[in-house]
Amino acid sequence: MLPISPYRLIYNSMDDLKITSLPGADSFADDLTKLITQRFHHLGPDYRPRTHHLLADGRPKYTNRLILETSPYLLQHAHNPVNWFAWGPEAFSLAEKLNLPILVSIGYSTCHWCHVMEEESFEDEGIARYLNENFIAIKLDREERPDIDAVYMAAVQAMTGSGGWPLNVWLTPDKKPFFGGTYFPPLDGFRGANMGFLSLLKMLKRAFQEQAEQISTSSEKLVEALNKGMRPEAGDALPGPEAIRQTVAYYKDNHDPVNGGMSGAPKFPSSLSTRLLYRYYSQSDDSTALVIANKTLTKMAQGGIYDQVGGGFHRYSTDPFWLVPHFEKMLYDNALLTLSYLDGYQATRDPEFKRVAQDILEYVTRDMTSVEGGFFSATDADSLDSQGRREEGWYFTWTLNELEEAGLTTDELQFAKTHYLVSERGNFEGRSILNTQRSVEETALSLGHDLNRAEELLCSARKKLYRFRQTKPLPIRDEKVLVSWNGLMISAFAKAGLILSKPEYLKTAEKAAGFLISHMITDDQLMRSFKDGQARHLGVLDDYAFFIAGLLDLFESTGTIDWLKQAQALDTILALRFEDSAGGFFMMDQNQENLLAREMPAYDGAEPSGNSIAALNLLRLYQITGNSTYLERALRLFKSFSGNLKSRPMILSEMLIALDFYLAKGPLVILLKSGQDPKGYKELLDVWRSSYSPQATLIQVQENQIEELSKIIPALKGKSCLNSKSTAYFCIEGSCRLPTSDAVALGNQLKTE
């Protein structure tokens, strides 16, 4: 894989950096050369170019326009010999002026096959020369611009029947796609391919020149299809519980009874919604739903997809056993899985689920949190091996020798080796991915230890293994802060803080939310990405929806009214700029760049769709404020998606969680804290924590704030603490049962919900 220069770049003057012309491309204009040189100095002496093309002193031979960007993914390509442009008017104007086809290559910084294609094709001087002479080449970070990625992913899926990253799509100068695919090997016959990337470029250039009319006609038809296909299927009636039952039946028919998750491989955690199954179980007492969810969470946490030493989950498993992952770690996966394990813990009280949730949050706090409080996006699958080569998974895998070098005691070594199934042969390219097929108690029994001793051995061994692993070269970390993914992680920390009674988690969530509010809201609009002190790119639906959800979770977990007010303010912007009058939300602000199609996201994949999260946000806002406008908008959204929810409800599992919330007509639980009875308040709150009431909404209020907050939350009007004791009110559809200060009575109310 691509080396990173071991040299620190130190320039004594602006003239020290010599910019070599890219193969087959004109020299940069003086003003651009000056900008690039200034950018080098801004990056500082610790900047290390990522390229094969290095001069003897470690300086890069080639530098292109991407050096001016802040995206870690674009910067990875800044020293390719390809004449890359970032997405923008400069590239399209030049393509139109020269009548050249456009290659848009889309990926993200921790994408393994993006790295492979870079090394094989975009670092190749011959391929770069042909590309520079005959195409305008654009690099795009899908995590910064999911709106653009969605359009061209849909186009490639329509053309080829599949998609993925790297995503490579060829456009006419007016942005219309005429060919596309994912990874292409560089040359004919390479990796068994009939046609390599260079031959494909030559074929597409000839087609662009000789079949211009045909390309124009077919691309026009494709654009028409995109505009129709990127909208949900509407219906006349609101969806009912059948959509949920149909999806649960689908999970029952297709789940893996041995390994959990869905049958087959690869295995994605998101392909089976444990959160929906737990909610269904809470309403129906369907034990099969509970068993499927429990099995999935248990087997994932035992597998190699889970980082047994450092905490957190890798992207997905390449096999049916959750053993061999693609080793990148994504923030959104770990936020969503934290929520899943918290649901599992509340529904079952299984301490292992609690441990995994805490483990994920410890990993995020330690390795993925900026000094300012925002959360970083991802870490790479690849890292440097002992020979200085970039290899997938090297950092996360072990040999017996490395286990012995980590300083473990004899008992610790024996326990770790046995529990994590480390062998001389290994299970991944001669190395071992740590995993376990049994509980700590079972391993303890096999080795003759009692459970307490076994847990001590495993805890101390993990700490030593982690410290030893930190001496290896670390995988590259993508340090951009994305609002949408931060919103998901704010929800994870806020919910964990409430459920597990961990005030430090609440402080982490509040700090992250404060960072986003301070740095990512400008000119009355939300931005998307933050890196190197700059907020860039207008926010899309996911940014608003996920952050609003995080703010609502913070309000529910802390009782701080400012989080609710901020959620309402962002929803007002969302309604004004993103909402369709018929219901539902577009991915893009109506004032954003005019793309070929304006998507209304209708699929819950690795990340939930913004519409699914927005639906639940609206229902929660209605539940809290009593403002019927929120409910009306949520019902319009459901109607806009009712065709999908009838024909293919399993593609909208997160929206089904919102539908379940609506159909359950769950209670509003108001806890009033008396200044004279903090102990009683804690007892009431502990009852809430120990119950599993996913369709309920919690409002925490200090006694002296009731009158003020009742202006925003009308349900508080007339409420008071009984006999100066902290008091709970259990309300359903505007009607409240007799208030109680008795924790047992509140528990009984929640059980009969």
Short mmCIF file of N, CA and C in Angstrom, two decimals, residues 166-267:
data_model
loop_
_atom_site.label_atom_id
_atom_site.label_comp_id
_atom_site.label_asym_id
_atom_site.label_seq_id
_atom_site.Cartn_x
_atom_site.Cartn_y
_atom_site.Cartn_z
N PRO A 166 -14.68 2.33 -3.93
CA PRO A 166 -14.75 3.60 -4.65
C PRO A 166 -15.84 3.57 -5.71
N LEU A 167 -16.48 4.70 -5.89
CA LEU A 167 -17.49 4.87 -6.92
C LEU A 167 -16.89 5.73 -8.02
N ASN A 168 -16.83 5.21 -9.24
CA ASN A 168 -16.27 5.94 -10.37
C ASN A 168 -17.35 6.11 -11.42
N VAL A 169 -17.64 7.35 -11.75
CA VAL A 169 -18.72 7.62 -12.70
C VAL A 169 -18.25 8.68 -13.69
N TRP A 170 -18.58 8.44 -14.98
CA TRP A 170 -18.17 9.35 -16.04
C TRP A 170 -19.35 10.20 -16.46
N LEU A 171 -19.10 11.50 -16.59
CA LEU A 171 -20.16 12.47 -16.87
C LEU A 171 -19.87 13.24 -18.14
N THR A 172 -20.93 13.76 -18.73
CA THR A 172 -20.80 14.78 -19.76
C THR A 172 -20.48 16.11 -19.06
N PRO A 173 -20.04 17.13 -19.79
CA PRO A 173 -19.72 18.40 -19.12
C PRO A 173 -20.88 19.02 -18.36
N ASP A 174 -22.14 18.62 -18.67
CA ASP A 174 -23.29 19.16 -17.93
C ASP A 174 -23.71 18.24 -16.78
N LYS A 175 -22.77 17.42 -16.31
CA LYS A 175 -22.92 16.61 -15.09
C LYS A 175 -23.78 15.36 -15.26
N LYS A 176 -24.15 14.99 -16.46
CA LYS A 176 -25.03 13.85 -16.66
C LYS A 176 -24.20 12.58 -16.83
N PRO A 177 -24.53 11.52 -16.07
CA PRO A 177 -23.72 10.30 -16.11
C PRO A 177 -24.00 9.46 -17.36
N PHE A 178 -22.92 8.84 -17.90
CA PHE A 178 -23.12 7.93 -19.03
C PHE A 178 -22.42 6.59 -18.83
N PHE A 179 -21.60 6.44 -17.80
CA PHE A 179 -20.98 5.16 -17.47
C PHE A 179 -20.49 5.21 -16.04
N GLY A 180 -20.43 4.04 -15.39
CA GLY A 180 -19.93 4.04 -14.02
C GLY A 180 -19.67 2.64 -13.50
N GLY A 181 -19.04 2.58 -12.36
CA GLY A 181 -18.73 1.32 -11.70
C GLY A 181 -18.05 1.60 -10.38
N THR A 182 -17.50 0.56 -9.78
CA THR A 182 -16.84 0.72 -8.49
C THR A 182 -15.32 0.58 -8.68
N TYR A 183 -14.73 -0.43 -8.09
CA TYR A 183 -13.29 -0.64 -8.25
C TYR A 183 -13.00 -1.21 -9.64
N PHE A 184 -11.97 -0.66 -10.29
CA PHE A 184 -11.47 -1.20 -11.56
C PHE A 184 -9.98 -1.50 -11.39
N PRO A 185 -9.53 -2.71 -11.77
CA PRO A 185 -8.08 -2.99 -11.76
C PRO A 185 -7.39 -2.17 -12.83
N PRO A 186 -6.09 -1.95 -12.73
CA PRO A 186 -5.42 -1.00 -13.62
C PRO A 186 -5.31 -1.47 -15.07
N LEU A 187 -5.04 -2.76 -15.27
CA LEU A 187 -4.69 -3.24 -16.61
C LEU A 187 -5.50 -4.48 -16.96
N ASP A 188 -5.63 -4.75 -18.24
CA ASP A 188 -6.33 -5.94 -18.70
C ASP A 188 -5.70 -7.19 -18.09
N GLY A 189 -6.53 -8.10 -17.62
CA GLY A 189 -6.05 -9.35 -17.04
C GLY A 189 -5.68 -9.26 -15.58
N PHE A 190 -5.53 -8.05 -15.05
CA PHE A 190 -5.14 -7.88 -13.64
C PHE A 190 -6.32 -8.26 -12.75
N ARG A 191 -6.06 -9.05 -11.71
CA ARG A 191 -7.11 -9.57 -10.81
C ARG A 191 -8.22 -10.29 -11.59
N GLY A 192 -7.88 -10.85 -12.76
CA GLY A 192 -8.84 -11.63 -13.54
C GLY A 192 -9.79 -10.81 -14.38
N ALA A 193 -9.57 -9.49 -14.47
CA ALA A 193 -10.50 -8.64 -15.22
C ALA A 193 -10.20 -8.70 -16.71
N ASN A 194 -11.25 -8.71 -17.53
CA ASN A 194 -11.06 -8.66 -18.99
C ASN A 194 -10.53 -7.31 -19.43
N MET A 195 -11.02 -6.25 -18.80
CA MET A 195 -10.62 -4.90 -19.19
C MET A 195 -10.16 -4.13 -17.97
N GLY A 196 -9.01 -3.55 -18.05
CA GLY A 196 -8.49 -2.74 -16.96
C GLY A 196 -8.89 -1.29 -17.10
N PHE A 197 -8.51 -0.49 -16.09
CA PHE A 197 -8.92 0.90 -16.02
C PHE A 197 -8.39 1.70 -17.21
N LEU A 198 -7.15 1.48 -17.61
CA LEU A 198 -6.59 2.24 -18.72
C LEU A 198 -7.34 1.95 -20.02
N SER A 199 -7.61 0.68 -20.29
CA SER A 199 -8.37 0.34 -21.50
C SER A 199 -9.78 0.92 -21.44
N LEU A 200 -10.37 0.91 -20.25
CA LEU A 200 -11.70 1.48 -20.08
C LEU A 200 -11.70 2.97 -20.38
N LEU A 201 -10.68 3.68 -19.90
CA LEU A 201 -10.58 5.12 -20.20
C LEU A 201 -10.51 5.36 -21.70
N LYS A 202 -9.72 4.55 -22.40
CA LYS A 202 -9.58 4.73 -23.85
C LYS A 202 -10.91 4.45 -24.55
N MET A 203 -11.61 3.41 -24.12
CA MET A 203 -12.90 3.08 -24.72
C MET A 203 -13.91 4.20 -24.49
N LEU A 204 -13.95 4.74 -23.28
CA LEU A 204 -14.92 5.79 -22.97
C LEU A 204 -14.59 7.09 -23.68
N LYS A 205 -13.31 7.37 -23.87
CA LYS A 205 -12.95 8.58 -24.62
C LYS A 205 -13.41 8.45 -26.08
N ARG A 206 -13.21 7.28 -26.68
CA ARG A 206 -13.67 7.07 -28.07
C ARG A 206 -15.18 7.20 -28.15
N ALA A 207 -15.88 6.59 -27.18
CA ALA A 207 -17.34 6.66 -27.20
C ALA A 207 -17.82 8.10 -27.06
N PHE A 208 -17.16 8.87 -26.22
CA PHE A 208 -17.56 10.27 -26.03
C PHE A 208 -17.39 11.06 -27.31
N GLN A 209 -16.34 10.76 -28.06
CA GLN A 209 -16.09 11.48 -29.32
C GLN A 209 -16.98 11.00 -30.46
N GLU A 210 -17.19 9.68 -30.53
CA GLU A 210 -17.84 9.10 -31.70
C GLU A 210 -19.33 8.83 -31.51
N GLN A 211 -19.79 8.79 -30.26
CA GLN A 211 -21.20 8.46 -30.01
C GLN A 211 -21.86 9.54 -29.15
N ALA A 212 -21.54 10.78 -29.44
CA ALA A 212 -22.00 11.88 -28.60
C ALA A 212 -23.52 11.94 -28.51
N GLU A 213 -24.20 11.75 -29.64
CA GLU A 213 -25.66 11.85 -29.64
C GLU A 213 -26.29 10.73 -28.82
N GLN A 214 -25.75 9.51 -28.99
CA GLN A 214 -26.27 8.37 -28.24
C GLN A 214 -26.04 8.56 -26.74
N ILE A 215 -24.86 9.04 -26.36
CA ILE A 215 -24.56 9.29 -24.95
C ILE A 215 -25.50 10.34 -24.38
N SER A 216 -25.76 11.39 -25.16
CA SER A 216 -26.65 12.46 -24.70
C SER A 216 -28.06 11.93 -24.45
N THR A 217 -28.55 11.11 -25.36
CA THR A 217 -29.91 10.58 -25.24
C THR A 217 -30.03 9.64 -24.04
N SER A 218 -29.06 8.72 -23.91
CA SER A 218 -29.14 7.75 -22.81
C SER A 218 -28.96 8.42 -21.46
N SER A 219 -28.09 9.42 -21.38
CA SER A 219 -27.89 10.11 -20.10
C SER A 219 -29.12 10.92 -19.71
N GLU A 220 -29.81 11.48 -20.70
CA GLU A 220 -31.05 12.21 -20.42
C GLU A 220 -32.10 11.28 -19.84
N LYS A 221 -32.23 10.09 -20.44
CA LYS A 221 -33.20 9.12 -19.94
C LYS A 221 -32.85 8.68 -18.52
N LEU A 222 -31.55 8.52 -18.26
CA LEU A 222 -31.11 8.12 -16.93
C LEU A 222 -31.46 9.20 -15.91
N VAL A 223 -31.27 10.44 -16.26
CA VAL A 223 -31.59 11.54 -15.35
C VAL A 223 -33.08 11.56 -15.04
N GLU A 224 -33.91 11.33 -16.07
CA GLU A 224 -35.36 11.25 -15.85
C GLU A 224 -35.70 10.15 -14.87
N ALA A 225 -35.06 8.99 -15.05
CA ALA A 225 -35.31 7.86 -14.16
C ALA A 225 -34.86 8.17 -12.74
N LEU A 226 -33.73 8.88 -12.61
CA LEU A 226 -33.24 9.24 -11.28
C LEU A 226 -34.23 10.13 -10.55
N ASN A 227 -34.79 11.08 -11.24
CA ASN A 227 -35.73 12.00 -10.60
C ASN A 227 -36.99 11.28 -10.11
N LYS A 228 -37.37 10.23 -10.81
CA LYS A 228 -38.52 9.44 -10.36
C LYS A 228 -38.12 8.47 -9.25
N GLY A 229 -36.96 7.85 -9.43
CA GLY A 229 -36.55 6.80 -8.51
C GLY A 229 -36.04 7.27 -7.17
N MET A 230 -35.70 8.56 -7.05
CA MET A 230 -35.15 9.06 -5.79
C MET A 230 -36.22 9.70 -4.92
N ARG A 231 -37.47 9.30 -5.18
CA ARG A 231 -38.59 9.71 -4.33
C ARG A 231 -39.26 8.46 -3.76
N PRO A 232 -39.82 8.52 -2.58
CA PRO A 232 -40.50 7.35 -2.01
C PRO A 232 -41.82 7.07 -2.70
N GLU A 233 -42.36 5.88 -2.44
CA GLU A 233 -43.67 5.50 -2.96
C GLU A 233 -44.73 5.96 -1.96
N ALA A 234 -45.54 6.92 -2.39
CA ALA A 234 -46.59 7.43 -1.51
C ALA A 234 -47.82 6.53 -1.57
N GLY A 235 -48.71 6.72 -0.63
CA GLY A 235 -49.97 5.99 -0.60
C GLY A 235 -51.06 6.86 -0.03
N ASP A 236 -52.26 6.31 0.05
CA ASP A 236 -53.41 7.10 0.50
C ASP A 236 -53.63 7.02 2.01
N ALA A 237 -53.18 5.92 2.60
CA ALA A 237 -53.49 5.70 4.01
C ALA A 237 -52.23 5.64 4.85
N LEU A 238 -52.41 5.92 6.13
CA LEU A 238 -51.29 5.79 7.06
C LEU A 238 -50.91 4.32 7.20
N PRO A 239 -49.62 4.02 7.30
CA PRO A 239 -49.21 2.64 7.54
C PRO A 239 -49.65 2.19 8.93
N GLY A 240 -49.89 0.90 9.07
CA GLY A 240 -50.32 0.36 10.35
C GLY A 240 -49.32 -0.65 10.89
N PRO A 241 -49.71 -1.39 11.92
CA PRO A 241 -48.79 -2.34 12.56
C PRO A 241 -48.36 -3.48 11.65
N GLU A 242 -49.08 -3.72 10.55
CA GLU A 242 -48.71 -4.81 9.66
C GLU A 242 -47.30 -4.62 9.10
N ALA A 243 -46.89 -3.36 8.86
CA ALA A 243 -45.54 -3.10 8.34
C ALA A 243 -44.48 -3.61 9.32
N ILE A 244 -44.73 -3.42 10.61
CA ILE A 244 -43.79 -3.89 11.63
C ILE A 244 -43.81 -5.42 11.70
N ARG A 245 -45.02 -6.00 11.71
CA ARG A 245 -45.13 -7.46 11.79
C ARG A 245 -44.47 -8.13 10.57
N GLN A 246 -44.65 -7.51 9.40
CA GLN A 246 -44.06 -8.07 8.18
C GLN A 246 -42.54 -8.07 8.26
N THR A 247 -41.97 -7.01 8.80
CA THR A 247 -40.51 -6.92 8.91
C THR A 247 -39.98 -7.92 9.94
N VAL A 248 -40.66 -8.05 11.07
CA VAL A 248 -40.24 -9.02 12.07
C VAL A 248 -40.32 -10.43 11.49
N ALA A 249 -41.36 -10.70 10.72
CA ALA A 249 -41.48 -12.02 10.07
C ALA A 249 -40.33 -12.26 9.10
N TYR A 250 -39.93 -11.20 8.39
CA TYR A 250 -38.80 -11.30 7.47
C TYR A 250 -37.51 -11.63 8.24
N TYR A 251 -37.31 -10.97 9.37
CA TYR A 251 -36.13 -11.27 10.20
C TYR A 251 -36.16 -12.72 10.69
N LYS A 252 -37.32 -13.18 11.11
CA LYS A 252 -37.44 -14.55 11.60
C LYS A 252 -37.09 -15.56 10.49
N ASP A 253 -37.54 -15.28 9.28
CA ASP A 253 -37.33 -16.21 8.17
C ASP A 253 -35.89 -16.21 7.67
N ASN A 254 -35.17 -15.11 7.89
CA ASN A 254 -33.86 -14.96 7.26
C ASN A 254 -32.70 -14.79 8.23
N HIS A 255 -32.96 -14.90 9.52
CA HIS A 255 -31.86 -14.70 10.46
C HIS A 255 -31.00 -15.95 10.54
N ASP A 256 -29.80 -15.77 11.05
CA ASP A 256 -28.86 -16.86 11.24
C ASP A 256 -29.03 -17.36 12.68
N PRO A 257 -29.60 -18.54 12.88
CA PRO A 257 -29.89 -18.99 14.25
C PRO A 257 -28.65 -19.36 15.05
N VAL A 258 -27.53 -19.58 14.36
CA VAL A 258 -26.29 -19.98 15.04
C VAL A 258 -25.43 -18.76 15.37
N ASN A 259 -25.26 -17.88 14.40
CA ASN A 259 -24.32 -16.76 14.54
C ASN A 259 -24.99 -15.41 14.76
N GLY A 260 -26.31 -15.38 14.70
CA GLY A 260 -26.99 -14.10 14.83
C GLY A 260 -26.91 -13.29 13.55
N GLY A 261 -27.63 -12.19 13.51
CA GLY A 261 -27.67 -11.37 12.30
C GLY A 261 -28.43 -12.09 11.20
N MET A 262 -28.29 -11.59 9.98
CA MET A 262 -28.95 -12.22 8.84
C MET A 262 -28.05 -13.33 8.29
N SER A 263 -28.67 -14.33 7.68
CA SER A 263 -27.91 -15.46 7.14
C SER A 263 -26.99 -15.01 6.02
N GLY A 264 -25.88 -15.74 5.88
CA GLY A 264 -24.96 -15.48 4.78
C GLY A 264 -23.88 -14.49 5.14
N ALA A 265 -23.16 -14.05 4.10
CA ALA A 265 -22.05 -13.10 4.26
C ALA A 265 -21.99 -12.23 3.02
N PRO A 266 -21.45 -11.02 3.14
CA PRO A 266 -20.93 -10.40 4.36
C PRO A 266 -22.04 -10.10 5.36
N LYS A 267 -21.64 -9.82 6.59
CA LYS A 267 -22.60 -9.56 7.65
C LYS A 267 -22.46 -8.12 8.13
#
